[in-house]
Amino acid sequence: MSETLLLIGLQWGDEGKGKIIDVLSERYDMVIRFQGGANAGHTVQIGSEEFVLHLVPSGILRPNTTCIVGNGVVVDPKGLLEEISGLKQRGVHVGDNLVVSNRAHVVLPHHKLLDRGKESARGSSRIGTTGMGIGPCYADKAARCGIRFAEMMDPDQFRSRLSALLEMQNPVLSKVYGFEPLDCDAVYEEYRGYAQQLSPFVRDSLPLVHNALDNDKNILLEGAQGSLLDLDFGTYPFVTSSSVIAGASAGSGIPPTRIDRVLGLAKAYCSRVGTGPFPTEQSGQIGERIRDTIQRAGGREYGATTGRQRRCGWLDGVALRHTTRLSGARSIAVSVLDVLGAFETIKICVGYRLDGSVTKSFPASAAVLEQVEPVYEEMEGWRCEVGEITDFADLPRAARDYLRRLEEICAARVEFVSVGPHRTQVIERKAND
Ligand code: GDP
Ligand code: IMO
Ligand code: MG
């Protein structure tokens, strides 16, 4: 039976989505990215090769999978061209297996400048964005002055839309943020060049997607970022500018009724890159140990897009329960379980203490979240490596107990466990495990 499966990161991004999409895409005909942009960095490791995908869906490494950059994605054409050529140089086939929706919005030079300008203006309350122009591009989209690929592909429309847009944004760039105004002709020429090079990939993706649905194809929706970065439900304003949880339908053209299942993905601990509240953060030795251990296992707790060191800490069960509920995931995949093998005991946050009482609900305000004190439960560690294990039943008892505790907290079944960065290091749990 065919299936449309939505994979959503349940934390602050970097849960290992690239790896899980790569593993799953073997069974799916189509992989669609539906939100975010080149702020994403999805790592896939195959043998000794490591690929980091930013805009191209992580299904591209499977020769028979059609990959779609959906209408909800904001696309930097230069970055996309570089990504395509980097993949081709490494022998990956990128041709008619990649489609970019002509409804996707184009990230333009002023978006990146505004991203930088706004961040420096925020000073100590900066978000720590990736600098990829994501927020300003979505802002133009919502303000109905953005430019989509459909417009960029048409020289006359592109010139008039770009000129109107820059007439509006140039004074902001120069007067508010102190940048040189952009030269419309120069941007036009540069982006016309990108449009020509990308023309084999750009088209209306809807007929393809609906045809796949009509023909009972298996479709995988590849979420980017994580639910705690969701524009509505994350730690606002320290979030990204797209709907990480509910954006799948709006950003792909797949009707909500045709999404069969949601698979949530959580790390066995938490990480965050950028600023904003992180109640279970361990800025001292424990955080260091997490970063060192993953590095030794061939993974990374440094941003796949920006190279920034990721903040690390214990698993936040309050946040995980909040996002699992919102995502509707009944099944979850747990990644980097191997890293916790380095610890004698492991903590899980099961409540927040605030003003003398304990709550299990996730506060709306980032300022409140900054003040909560995590209430921890401590569990026994398994103190061994699990990277070679392929059967759930062979995991150490303490590791299974930890996963069962996660299941209780978020009321979802652990369906996959990732025990290392490589494609092969994944345990698919059987129905009777
Ligand atoms: P994504 O953005 O969700 O795709 O995640 P990233 O690629 O940004 O970050 C995940 C990092 O952890 C990458 O370096 C992966 O290679 C690595 N990784 C993924 N799953 C595992 C795992 O189960 N164990 C270990 N040790 N590393 C993993
Ligand atoms: P993947 O898909 C981790 C974070 C940034 C910043 C905030 C806003 O690899 O999981 P933005 O550039 O989107 O305006 O930045 O969101 N952020 C991510 N953190 N993983 C990501 O993507 C992220 N994409 C954005 O660090 O805190
Ligand atoms: Mg990432």
Coordinates of C-alpha atoms in Angstrom, one line a residue, residues 61 70 106 175 207 209 211 231-232 248 267 273 292 314 317 333 384 403 427 431:
L61 CA 21.4 10.0 -3.4
G70 CA 8.4 22.6 -3.1
V106 CA 13.7 33.5 -4.8
K175 CA 19.0 54.6 5.4
P207 CA 1.0 18.0 -11.9
V209 CA 2.9 15.7 -7.2
N211 CA 0.1 12.5 -10.6
L231 CA 7.2 30.3 13.7
D232 CA 4.0 29.8 15.8
A248 CA 3.9 20.4 4.7
K267 CA 17.8 13.3 19.2
V273 CA 22.5 26.5 17.4
D292 CA 33.5 15.1 21.7
W314 CA 19.9 16.7 28.3
G317 CA 10.8 15.9 27.9
A333 CA 12.7 8.0 15.4
C384 CA 28.9 0.8 26.1
L403 CA 13.7 4.7 25.0
I427 CA 17.6 -0.1 13.9
A431 CA 6.1 -4.9 15.8

